[in-house]
Amino acid sequence: MRVLSANLFSLLLLCALASVFYVWSALEDRLERHKRRFSVPGAVSFHQALPVDLSAKTFRALLAVPAAQRLHFGDRLKTRLNLTNQPVSAGNRDYNMNGDNKRSAPREGPVKLSPLEDGIFWNEWLEDTLPAGFTEEYAVAWQKKARTYRVVKLEPGCGRISNQLATFADGTKACVRYGINADQVQGETLTYYLARLLGITNLPPLVLSQLDSDSEQWESVRTRIDGLQWNDRAVVSLTQWISNLTGVITPAPLRQESSGLHPALKGLWNKTAAELLELMQWTDLIVLDYLTANFDRLVSNLFSLQWDSRVMERDTNNLLKTPRGDLVFIDNEAGLVHGFRVLNMWEKYHNTVLSSVCVFRKRTTQRVAELHTRRDSRQRLLELYRDSEPLSQELGFLSDEHAGVLQDRIDRLYKHIVHCKGKYGQL
């Protein structure tokens, strides 16, 4: 009886501490969002301030469970989606926030054409209206600069205390992620390159840098680095910092009281182009977060419904929006490596979120179908990562086990798309 009482007391104490962490994180997040609404003098036209940890991440210590076992989803599917085989560019337009993109259409007012085609896909005209986000050309140019420019200042401003806001010699800024362990930097980096493989361009450009004592890039802030007690051989990530961003509330079709975002949703035909374009980006976000098992966005909100029934009515974790309405996926450190380690705890929430969506971008599903058919996700991700990032060897890559989990999740996502196609393809 005494043992039972002790265990009960320990459980209550643990829940109390978790609640304190949750409230404290929310307060930090409000402060961070307030700061993000103001531009920084001398900065480029758009920056990014990474948000602080929210509910799911405050439980990181509680989630240190053994590595997730590889999932087995059965035999490979024999069914094939009826998708075109035309190659899709990962981006052939510069990221644009000024509203002068020639391929953009007016975003206000009701849409006259059907928002869907072939049952479950966003209409091609709507896809062509979607801004290109951070194109490959734009990202390469920023990465080249970020690898060579000297860092002249490090200060708080990118979420958790272990991260810093860096100012380059030309006045532009980047968020420096110094992970509690290598999993976080690796997860952030590999999620970025997986998004590139999928043609999802909502993630700001990212590079790796090593805090070498002989590095000219970090020479001006060496005292600050020593004060932060950063390992001088550590590999950190630098992500473009974007200002003037606002929070994003989960759209009604994706909340718990809705039947989900599917072709039979009556309200879909009454939405404006702006609303449809945002929903399209949400479907890409759900695809990416499912593949990477990122629990620190919509999934953590779903988890938090247990004690916060209105969490879906507030800003979504690690998701921001430009004044133009384009979504920016930030702070992806929970994806892939760490997300796979704690997969057993979060999988039911990942499945719930995925099952709520049966509308997709055709170009994204083409990439998924290709990775499913060829079963070469590990090889293609590794090649892109190594070809693009000089420090890839130092940071490392997915283990064979985690690479297998990624391929399994691609196969499972493909199976879900086939299910949606069979259910709604005749609409």
Coordinates of N, CA, C and O in Angstrom, one line a residue, residues 142-151 154 166 168 174-179 185-186 189 193 206-219 221-222 225 230-239 385 388-395:
W142 N 21.4 32.1 -51.1 CA 21.5 32.4 -49.7 C 22.5 31.5 -49.0 O 23.3 32.0 -48.2
Q143 N 22.5 30.2 -49.4 CA 23.4 29.3 -48.7 C 24.9 29.7 -49.0 O 25.8 29.6 -48.1
K144 N 25.1 30.1 -50.2 CA 26.5 30.5 -50.6 C 27.0 31.7 -49.7 O 28.1 31.7 -49.2
K145 N 26.1 32.6 -49.5 CA 26.4 33.8 -48.7 C 26.6 33.4 -47.2 O 27.5 33.8 -46.5
A146 N 25.6 32.5 -46.7 CA 25.7 32.1 -45.3 C 26.9 31.3 -44.9 O 27.3 31.3 -43.8
R147 N 27.5 30.7 -45.9 CA 28.7 29.8 -45.6 C 29.9 30.7 -45.6 O 31.0 30.2 -45.0
T148 N 29.9 31.9 -46.1 CA 31.1 32.7 -46.2 C 31.1 34.0 -45.4 O 32.2 34.5 -45.0
Y149 N 29.9 34.6 -45.1 CA 29.9 35.8 -44.4 C 30.2 35.6 -42.9 O 29.9 34.6 -42.3
R150 N 31.0 36.6 -42.4 CA 31.3 36.6 -41.0 C 30.1 36.9 -40.1 O 29.3 37.7 -40.4
V151 N 30.1 36.2 -39.0 CA 29.1 36.4 -38.0 C 29.7 37.5 -37.0 O 30.7 37.2 -36.4
L154 N 26.0 37.6 -31.8 CA 25.1 36.5 -31.4 C 24.3 37.0 -30.2 O 24.8 37.6 -29.3
A166 N 21.9 35.2 -35.1 CA 23.2 35.6 -35.6 C 23.0 36.8 -36.6 O 22.1 36.8 -37.4
F168 N 25.0 38.7 -39.6 CA 26.1 38.7 -40.5 C 26.7 40.1 -40.7 O 26.1 41.1 -40.3
A174 N 20.4 35.2 -39.3 CA 20.0 33.8 -39.4 C 19.9 33.3 -38.0 O 20.5 33.8 -37.0
C175 N 19.1 32.2 -37.8 CA 18.9 31.5 -36.6 C 20.0 30.4 -36.5 O 20.0 29.6 -37.4
V176 N 20.7 30.4 -35.4 CA 21.7 29.4 -35.2 C 21.2 28.3 -34.3 O 20.8 28.7 -33.1
R177 N 21.1 27.1 -34.7 CA 20.6 26.0 -33.9 C 21.7 25.2 -33.3 O 22.4 24.5 -34.1
Y178 N 21.9 25.3 -32.0 CA 22.9 24.5 -31.3 C 22.1 23.5 -30.5 O 21.5 23.8 -29.5
G179 N 21.9 22.3 -31.0 CA 21.0 21.3 -30.4 C 21.5 20.8 -29.1 O 22.7 20.8 -28.8
V185 N 19.8 19.0 -34.6 CA 20.3 19.6 -35.8 C 20.2 18.7 -37.0 O 19.8 19.2 -38.1
Q186 N 20.4 17.4 -36.8 CA 20.2 16.5 -37.9 C 18.8 16.4 -38.4 O 18.5 16.4 -39.6
T189 N 17.9 19.6 -40.4 CA 18.6 19.6 -41.7 C 18.0 18.6 -42.7 O 17.8 18.9 -43.8
Y193 N 16.0 18.9 -46.5 CA 16.3 18.3 -47.8 C 15.2 17.3 -48.2 O 15.0 17.1 -49.4
L206 N 18.7 26.7 -45.5 CA 19.5 26.2 -44.3 C 20.9 25.8 -44.7 O 21.0 25.2 -45.8
V207 N 21.9 26.0 -43.9 CA 23.2 25.5 -44.1 C 23.8 25.0 -42.8 O 23.2 25.4 -41.7
L208 N 24.8 24.3 -42.9 CA 25.5 23.8 -41.7 C 26.8 24.6 -41.6 O 27.4 25.0 -42.6
S209 N 27.3 24.8 -40.3 CA 28.6 25.4 -40.1 C 29.2 24.8 -38.9 O 28.5 24.3 -37.9
Q210 N 30.5 24.7 -38.8 CA 31.2 24.1 -37.7 C 31.9 25.2 -36.9 O 32.6 26.1 -37.4
L211 N 31.8 25.2 -35.6 CA 32.3 26.2 -34.7 C 33.8 26.0 -34.4 O 34.2 25.8 -33.3
D212 N 34.5 25.9 -35.5 CA 36.0 25.7 -35.4 C 36.7 26.9 -34.8 O 36.4 28.0 -35.2
S213 N 37.6 26.7 -33.9 CA 38.3 27.8 -33.3 C 39.1 28.6 -34.3 O 39.5 29.7 -34.1
D214 N 39.4 27.9 -35.4 CA 40.2 28.6 -36.5 C 39.3 29.2 -37.6 O 39.8 29.8 -38.5
S215 N 38.0 29.1 -37.4 CA 37.1 29.6 -38.4 C 37.0 31.1 -38.4 O 36.7 31.8 -37.4
E216 N 37.2 31.8 -39.5 CA 37.1 33.2 -39.7 C 35.6 33.6 -39.5 O 35.3 34.8 -39.1
Q217 N 34.7 32.8 -39.9 CA 33.3 33.1 -39.9 C 32.9 33.4 -38.4 O 32.0 34.3 -38.2
W218 N 33.4 32.7 -37.4 CA 33.0 32.9 -36.0 C 34.0 33.6 -35.2 O 33.8 33.8 -34.0
E219 N 35.0 34.1 -35.8 CA 36.1 34.8 -35.0 C 35.6 36.0 -34.2 O 36.0 36.2 -33.0
V221 N 32.8 36.5 -32.8 CA 31.9 36.2 -31.7 C 32.5 35.0 -30.8 O 31.7 34.4 -30.1
R222 N 33.8 34.9 -30.8 CA 34.4 33.8 -30.1 C 34.1 33.9 -28.6 O 33.9 32.9 -27.9
I225 N 30.6 32.7 -27.9 CA 30.5 31.3 -28.0 C 31.1 30.6 -26.8 O 30.5 29.7 -26.2
W230 N 29.5 26.6 -25.9 CA 29.3 25.7 -27.1 C 30.6 25.0 -27.4 O 31.7 25.6 -27.3
N231 N 30.5 23.8 -27.7 CA 31.7 23.0 -28.1 C 32.2 23.5 -29.4 O 31.5 23.7 -30.4
D232 N 33.5 23.8 -29.4 CA 34.1 24.5 -30.6 C 34.3 23.6 -31.8 O 34.7 24.0 -32.9
R233 N 33.9 22.3 -31.7 CA 33.9 21.4 -32.9 C 32.4 21.1 -33.3 O 32.2 20.3 -34.2
A234 N 31.5 21.7 -32.6 CA 30.1 21.3 -32.9 C 29.6 21.8 -34.3 O 30.1 22.8 -34.8
V235 N 28.7 21.0 -34.9 CA 28.1 21.4 -36.1 C 26.8 22.0 -35.8 O 25.9 21.4 -35.1
V236 N 26.5 23.3 -36.3 CA 25.3 24.0 -36.0 C 24.6 24.2 -37.4 O 25.2 24.2 -38.4
S237 N 23.3 24.5 -37.3 CA 22.6 24.9 -38.5 C 22.3 26.4 -38.5 O 22.0 26.9 -37.4
L238 N 22.3 27.0 -39.6 CA 21.9 28.4 -39.8 C 20.7 28.4 -40.7 O 20.8 27.9 -41.9
T239 N 19.7 29.0 -40.3 CA 18.4 29.1 -41.1 C 18.1 30.6 -41.3 O 18.2 31.4 -40.3
Y385 N 21.5 15.5 -50.0 CA 22.1 16.0 -48.8 C 23.7 16.2 -49.0 O 24.2 17.2 -48.7
S388 N 24.6 18.8 -51.6 CA 24.3 20.2 -51.3 C 25.0 20.7 -50.1 O 25.1 22.0 -49.9
E389 N 25.4 19.9 -49.2 CA 26.0 20.3 -47.9 C 27.4 19.8 -47.6 O 27.6 18.6 -47.4
P390 N 28.4 20.6 -47.7 CA 29.8 20.2 -47.5 C 30.0 19.5 -46.1 O 31.0 18.7 -46.0
L391 N 29.2 19.9 -45.1 CA 29.5 19.3 -43.8 C 28.6 18.1 -43.5 O 28.4 17.7 -42.3
S392 N 28.0 17.5 -44.5 CA 27.1 16.4 -44.3 C 27.8 15.2 -43.6 O 27.2 14.5 -42.8
Q393 N 29.1 15.0 -44.0 CA 29.8 13.9 -43.3 C 30.0 14.1 -41.8 O 29.9 13.1 -41.0
E394 N 30.3 15.3 -41.4 CA 30.5 15.6 -40.0 C 29.2 15.5 -39.2 O 29.2 15.0 -38.1
L395 N 28.0 15.9 -39.8 CA 26.8 15.8 -39.0 C 26.2 14.4 -39.1 O 25.6 13.9 -38.1

